[in-house]
Amino acid sequence: MERPSRLLLVSELRVRNSAYDVSLSRSLLTWKRRTSSPVYHPFRPRFCVPSFPRRQASGVCRSVSVSEIISVREEEEENGCKDDGSWKKINEREGKDCRQAFTVLYVERCQQHRWRCAEVSFTCPEAALCQRWVTSIREQLAAITSRPKQLLVYINPYSGKQHGKHIYEQKVAPLFALAGVTTHVIVTEHANYARDHLRTEAELKKFDGVVCVGGDGMFSEIIHGLIWRSQIDGGVDPNCADESLLPSSLRIGIIPAGSTDCICFATVGSNDPVTSALHIIVGQSLHIN
Ligand SMILES: Nc1ncnc2c1ncn2[C@@H]1O[C@H](COP(=O)(O)OP(=O)(O)OP(=O)(O)O)[C@@H](O)[C@H]1O
């Protein structure tokens, strides 16, 4: 049986005005509602990235795997907390700081292998505790080495119903930004543009992976470009039938935007751009032959 991992932090925090026992280990974030809940002054956190739907989690006891936490962000008190610094002066005078809440964004598994970004906000009795929570969660996320930090993205604007650019900008880019993933985005100008760019020009050392926004034909371009480049960089002649091919060190992520998206469906289990973006963010991978 797997040993439960050591708890890094345990606190009584509030979720939507109810008291919860919240704990963090290297593998799990858990929040469990208390039966009796003493009242202290609550506030509603303000949400700043409204570009896609999110769900607020509550419930009696919930756990989220640390590997499926997308990010954590500090919240500010809505009333009296203005960015001009005036609220800071007032609160400093009163010996208080209103940065007392944080929000955890995480993967929620839905029907038909779809993933969504859910969130839960915790209110702390004091700012220092809030900071400890945010720092501890961020430290755990930073320790995950399989997550990509820099991605090279190719968008085929003519895939499927020609929605590739829109899908990327509306559904994928905001999630990458939330997760702190930086991107270099290239919109292809003609067929084989991505393949040829990967073969010759792309500065692959700067990236942890390549993302293909399009259909199966686009994926084929990316994989051919990467395989070719890996041979050239490794001193192998890609045209020699006797040579053993070198594998590519870069992973490929697929954001489905084509008409069939078979490869995406076969690897992720759905052809949903948000699901694919979340798989990429948490660093999920599988080998294909
Ligand atoms: N800018 C572009 N203009 C024209 N064709 C392009 C461009 N970029 C890529 N292509 C080519 O378009 C072809 C089809 O694209 P893609 O596979 O992305 O979409 P699809 O055919 O709609 O989807 P599926 O292959 O899943 O049915 C690819 O083989 C690719 O080489």
Coordinates of C-alpha atoms and ligand atoms in Angstrom, one line a residue:
M1 CA 0.0 0.0 0.0
E2 CA 1.2 3.5 -0.8
R3 CA 2.3 5.5 2.3
P4 CA 0.5 8.8 2.8
S5 CA 2.9 11.6 2.1
R6 CA 3.9 14.0 4.9
L7 CA 1.8 17.1 5.4
L8 CA 3.6 20.3 4.6
L9 CA 0.9 22.7 5.8
V10 CA -2.4 22.3 7.8
S11 CA -4.6 25.3 8.5
E12 CA -8.2 26.2 9.2
L13 CA -9.3 28.4 6.3
R14 CA -12.6 29.5 4.9
V15 CA -14.2 28.5 1.6
R16 CA -17.3 30.6 0.8
N17 CA -17.7 31.6 4.4
S18 CA -17.5 28.0 5.8
A19 CA -14.6 26.8 7.9
Y20 CA -12.5 24.0 6.3
D21 CA -9.5 22.0 7.4
V22 CA -7.0 22.5 4.6
S23 CA -3.9 20.4 4.2
L24 CA -1.1 20.3 1.6
S25 CA 1.3 17.4 1.1
R26 CA 3.7 16.8 -1.8
S27 CA 1.0 15.0 -3.7
L28 CA -2.4 16.3 -2.5
L29 CA -4.3 19.5 -1.6
T30 CA -7.3 18.6 0.5
W31 CA -10.1 20.7 2.0
K32 CA -12.6 19.2 4.4
R33 CA -15.5 21.1 5.9
R34 CA -15.6 21.5 9.6
T35 CA -18.8 20.6 11.4
S36 CA -18.8 23.8 13.6
S37 CA -17.6 27.0 12.0
P38 CA -16.7 30.0 14.2
V39 CA -17.3 33.3 12.3
Y40 CA -14.6 35.8 11.5
H41 CA -14.8 38.7 9.1
P42 CA -14.9 37.3 5.6
F43 CA -14.5 38.9 2.2
R44 CA -15.2 38.0 -1.3
P45 CA -12.1 37.6 -3.5
R46 CA -12.0 39.4 -6.9
F47 CA -11.4 37.4 -10.0
C48 CA -9.2 39.0 -12.7
V49 CA -9.0 36.6 -15.7
P50 CA -12.6 36.3 -17.0
S51 CA -11.8 34.9 -20.5
F52 CA -13.1 31.3 -20.0
P53 CA -15.7 29.7 -17.8
R54 CA -14.6 28.5 -14.4
R55 CA -16.3 26.6 -11.6
Q56 CA -16.1 27.4 -7.9
A57 CA -15.6 24.2 -5.9
S58 CA -17.1 23.6 -2.5
G59 CA -18.4 20.3 -1.1
V60 CA -17.7 18.5 2.2
C61 CA -14.3 17.0 1.4
R62 CA -12.3 17.5 -1.8
S63 CA -8.8 16.5 -2.8
V64 CA -6.8 17.7 -5.8
S65 CA -3.6 16.0 -6.9
V66 CA -0.7 18.6 -6.8
S67 CA 0.2 17.4 -10.3
E68 CA -3.2 18.6 -11.5
I69 CA -2.9 22.1 -10.0
I70 CA -2.6 24.6 -12.8
S71 CA -1.7 27.7 -10.7
V72 CA -2.3 29.6 -7.5
R73 CA -3.0 33.3 -7.3
E74 CA -3.3 35.8 -4.5
E75 CA -6.5 37.7 -4.2
E76 CA -7.2 41.2 -3.0
E77 CA -10.1 42.4 -0.8
E78 CA -12.7 43.9 -3.0
N79 CA -13.7 46.8 -0.7
G80 CA -11.2 49.5 -0.1
C81 CA -8.3 47.7 -1.9
K82 CA -7.4 50.0 -4.7
D83 CA -4.3 49.8 -6.8
D84 CA -3.4 53.4 -6.1
G85 CA -1.9 52.4 -2.8
S86 CA -4.3 54.4 -0.6
W87 CA -5.8 51.2 0.9
K88 CA -2.4 50.1 1.8
K89 CA -1.8 53.2 3.9
I90 CA -5.1 52.8 5.7
N91 CA -4.5 49.2 6.4
E92 CA -0.9 49.8 7.4
R93 CA -2.2 52.4 9.9
E94 CA -4.6 49.9 11.3
G95 CA -1.9 47.2 11.4
K96 CA -3.7 45.1 8.8
D97 CA -3.0 43.8 5.3
C98 CA -6.0 42.7 3.2
R99 CA -4.1 40.2 1.0
Q100 CA -5.7 37.3 2.8
A101 CA -7.2 35.1 0.2
F102 CA -5.7 32.9 -2.5
T103 CA -7.3 30.9 -5.4
V104 CA -6.2 27.5 -6.6
L105 CA -6.9 26.6 -10.2
Y106 CA -6.9 22.9 -11.0
V107 CA -8.0 20.3 -13.4
E108 CA -11.5 18.9 -13.0
R109 CA -12.3 15.7 -14.9
C110 CA -15.7 15.7 -16.7
Q111 CA -17.6 13.3 -18.8
Q112 CA -16.1 11.7 -22.0
H113 CA -12.5 12.3 -20.9
R114 CA -12.9 16.1 -21.0
W115 CA -11.0 18.2 -18.6
R116 CA -11.9 21.7 -17.3
C117 CA -10.3 24.4 -15.3
A118 CA -12.0 24.6 -11.9
E119 CA -11.0 26.9 -9.0
V120 CA -11.4 27.2 -5.3
S121 CA -10.7 30.3 -3.2
F122 CA -9.5 30.1 0.4
T123 CA -9.6 33.0 2.9
C124 CA -7.0 33.1 5.6
P125 CA -7.3 34.7 9.1
E126 CA -4.0 36.7 8.3
A127 CA -1.9 37.8 5.4
A128 CA 1.2 36.0 6.5
L129 CA -0.6 32.7 6.5
C130 CA -2.0 33.4 3.0
Q131 CA 1.5 34.1 1.8
R132 CA 2.8 30.8 3.3
W133 CA 0.1 28.9 1.5
V134 CA 0.8 30.5 -1.8
T135 CA 4.5 30.0 -1.5
S136 CA 4.2 26.4 -0.5
I137 CA 1.9 25.5 -3.3
R138 CA 4.1 27.3 -5.8
E139 CA 7.2 25.5 -4.5
Q140 CA 5.4 22.1 -5.1
L141 CA 4.5 23.2 -8.6
A142 CA 8.0 24.3 -9.3
A143 CA 9.3 20.9 -8.3
I144 CA 7.4 19.2 -11.1
T145 CA 10.0 18.8 -13.8
S146 CA 7.7 17.3 -16.5
R147 CA 5.8 20.5 -17.1
P148 CA 6.7 22.6 -20.1
K149 CA 7.8 26.2 -19.6
Q150 CA 8.4 27.4 -23.2
L151 CA 6.5 26.1 -26.2
L152 CA 6.8 26.6 -29.9
V153 CA 3.2 26.8 -31.4
Y154 CA 2.3 26.3 -35.0
I155 CA -1.2 27.3 -36.1
N156 CA -2.7 26.2 -39.4
P157 CA -5.3 29.0 -40.0
Y158 CA -7.0 26.8 -42.7
S159 CA -7.6 23.6 -40.7
G160 CA -11.1 22.3 -40.4
K161 CA -13.6 25.2 -40.4
Q162 CA -10.7 27.7 -40.4
H163 CA -11.1 28.4 -36.6
G164 CA -7.6 27.4 -35.6
K165 CA -6.4 30.9 -34.7
H166 CA -9.6 31.7 -32.8
I167 CA -9.5 28.4 -30.9
Y168 CA -5.9 29.1 -29.8
E169 CA -6.5 32.7 -28.8
Q170 CA -9.8 32.2 -27.0
K171 CA -9.4 28.8 -25.4
V172 CA -5.8 27.9 -25.1
A173 CA -3.6 31.0 -24.8
P174 CA -5.4 32.2 -21.6
L175 CA -4.8 28.8 -20.0
F176 CA -1.1 28.9 -20.9
A177 CA -0.8 32.4 -19.5
L178 CA -2.5 31.3 -16.2
A179 CA -0.1 28.4 -15.9
G180 CA 3.0 30.6 -16.6
V181 CA 3.8 28.9 -19.9
T182 CA 5.5 31.2 -22.4
T183 CA 5.0 30.7 -26.1
H184 CA 6.3 31.6 -29.5
V185 CA 3.4 31.4 -31.9
I186 CA 3.8 30.9 -35.7
V187 CA 0.8 31.0 -38.1
T188 CA 1.6 29.0 -41.1
E189 CA 1.6 30.7 -44.5
H190 CA 1.3 27.6 -46.8
A191 CA 1.4 23.8 -46.7
N192 CA 4.6 22.4 -45.3
Y193 CA 5.6 25.8 -43.8
A194 CA 5.8 24.3 -40.3
R195 CA 7.7 21.2 -41.5
D196 CA 10.3 23.3 -43.3
H197 CA 10.6 25.8 -40.5
L198 CA 11.3 22.9 -38.0
R199 CA 13.8 21.3 -40.4
T200 CA 15.9 24.4 -40.8
E201 CA 15.2 27.6 -38.9
A202 CA 13.4 26.8 -35.6
E203 CA 15.6 27.4 -32.5
L204 CA 14.6 24.2 -30.8
K205 CA 17.0 24.5 -27.9
K206 CA 14.8 27.3 -26.5
F207 CA 11.7 25.1 -26.2
D208 CA 10.4 22.2 -24.1
G209 CA 7.9 21.2 -26.7
V210 CA 6.1 21.9 -30.0
V211 CA 2.3 22.5 -30.2
C212 CA 0.4 21.9 -33.3
V213 CA -3.0 23.7 -33.7
G214 CA -4.7 21.9 -36.5
G215 CA -5.7 18.5 -37.8
D216 CA -3.9 15.2 -38.6
G217 CA -2.2 16.6 -41.7
M218 CA -0.7 19.4 -39.6
F219 CA 0.5 16.9 -37.0
S220 CA 2.1 14.9 -39.8
E221 CA 4.0 18.0 -40.9
I222 CA 5.2 18.7 -37.3
I223 CA 6.4 15.1 -36.7
H224 CA 8.1 14.8 -40.0
G225 CA 9.9 18.2 -39.4
L226 CA 11.0 17.2 -36.0
I227 CA 12.2 13.7 -37.0
W228 CA 14.2 15.2 -39.9
R229 CA 15.8 17.9 -37.6
S230 CA 16.7 15.3 -34.9
Q231 CA 18.7 13.3 -37.5
I232 CA 20.5 16.4 -38.9
D233 CA 21.3 17.7 -35.3
G234 CA 22.5 14.2 -34.3
G235 CA 24.7 13.7 -37.5
V236 CA 22.4 11.0 -39.0
D237 CA 21.6 11.1 -42.7
P238 CA 17.8 11.0 -42.9
N239 CA 17.9 9.7 -46.5
C240 CA 20.1 6.7 -45.7
A241 CA 17.9 3.6 -45.3
D242 CA 20.6 1.8 -43.2
E243 CA 20.8 4.4 -40.5
S244 CA 18.9 4.0 -37.2
L245 CA 16.8 7.0 -36.6
L246 CA 17.3 9.1 -33.5
P247 CA 14.3 10.0 -31.4
S248 CA 13.3 13.7 -31.0
S249 CA 13.9 15.1 -27.5
L250 CA 10.9 17.5 -27.9
R251 CA 7.3 16.5 -27.1
I252 CA 4.4 17.4 -29.4
G253 CA 1.1 18.7 -28.1
I254 CA -2.0 18.7 -30.3
I255 CA -4.7 21.3 -30.0
P256 CA -7.5 19.9 -32.2
A257 CA -8.8 22.3 -34.9
G258 CA -9.0 20.0 -37.9
S259 CA -11.9 18.2 -39.5
T260 CA -11.2 14.7 -38.1
D261 CA -8.5 15.0 -35.4
C262 CA -7.9 11.3 -35.2
I263 CA -4.5 11.4 -33.5
C264 CA -5.7 13.8 -30.8
F265 CA -8.8 11.6 -30.2
A266 CA -6.6 8.5 -30.0
T267 CA -4.1 10.0 -27.5
V268 CA -6.2 12.3 -25.3
G269 CA -9.6 10.6 -25.6
S270 CA -11.4 13.6 -26.9
N271 CA -11.1 16.4 -29.5
D272 CA -11.6 19.2 -27.1
P273 CA -9.0 22.1 -27.2
V274 CA -9.3 23.0 -23.5
T275 CA -8.7 19.3 -22.5
S276 CA -5.7 19.2 -24.7
A277 CA -4.3 22.5 -23.4
L278 CA -4.7 21.2 -19.8
H279 CA -2.9 17.9 -20.7
I280 CA 0.0 20.0 -22.1
I281 CA 0.1 22.3 -19.1
V282 CA 0.3 19.4 -16.5
G283 CA 3.0 17.7 -18.7
Q284 CA 1.1 14.5 -19.5
S285 CA 2.8 12.5 -22.1
L286 CA 2.8 9.1 -23.9
H287 CA 5.1 7.5 -26.4
I288 CA 3.8 6.8 -29.9
N289 CA 5.5 4.7 -32.4
Ligands
LIG1 N1 -1.3 28.1 -44.2 C1 -1.6 27.0 -44.9 N2 -2.3 27.1 -46.1 C2 -2.7 26.0 -46.7 N3 -2.5 24.8 -46.3 C3 -1.8 24.6 -45.1 C4 -1.4 25.7 -44.3 N4 -0.8 25.3 -43.2 C5 -0.9 23.9 -43.3 N5 -1.5 23.5 -44.4 C6 -1.8 22.1 -44.9 O1 -3.2 21.9 -44.7 C7 -3.4 20.5 -44.6 C8 -4.6 20.2 -43.8 O2 -4.5 20.7 -42.6 P1 -5.0 20.1 -41.2 O3 -4.6 18.7 -41.1 O4 -4.5 21.0 -40.1 O5 -6.6 20.2 -41.2 P2 -7.7 19.3 -41.7 O6 -7.3 18.6 -43.0 O7 -9.0 20.1 -41.7 O8 -7.8 18.2 -40.5 P3 -7.7 16.6 -40.5 O9 -6.4 16.3 -41.2 O10 -7.8 16.2 -39.1 O11 -8.9 16.1 -41.3 C9 -2.1 19.9 -44.0 O12 -1.7 18.8 -44.7 C10 -1.1 21.1 -44.1 O13 0.1 20.7 -44.8

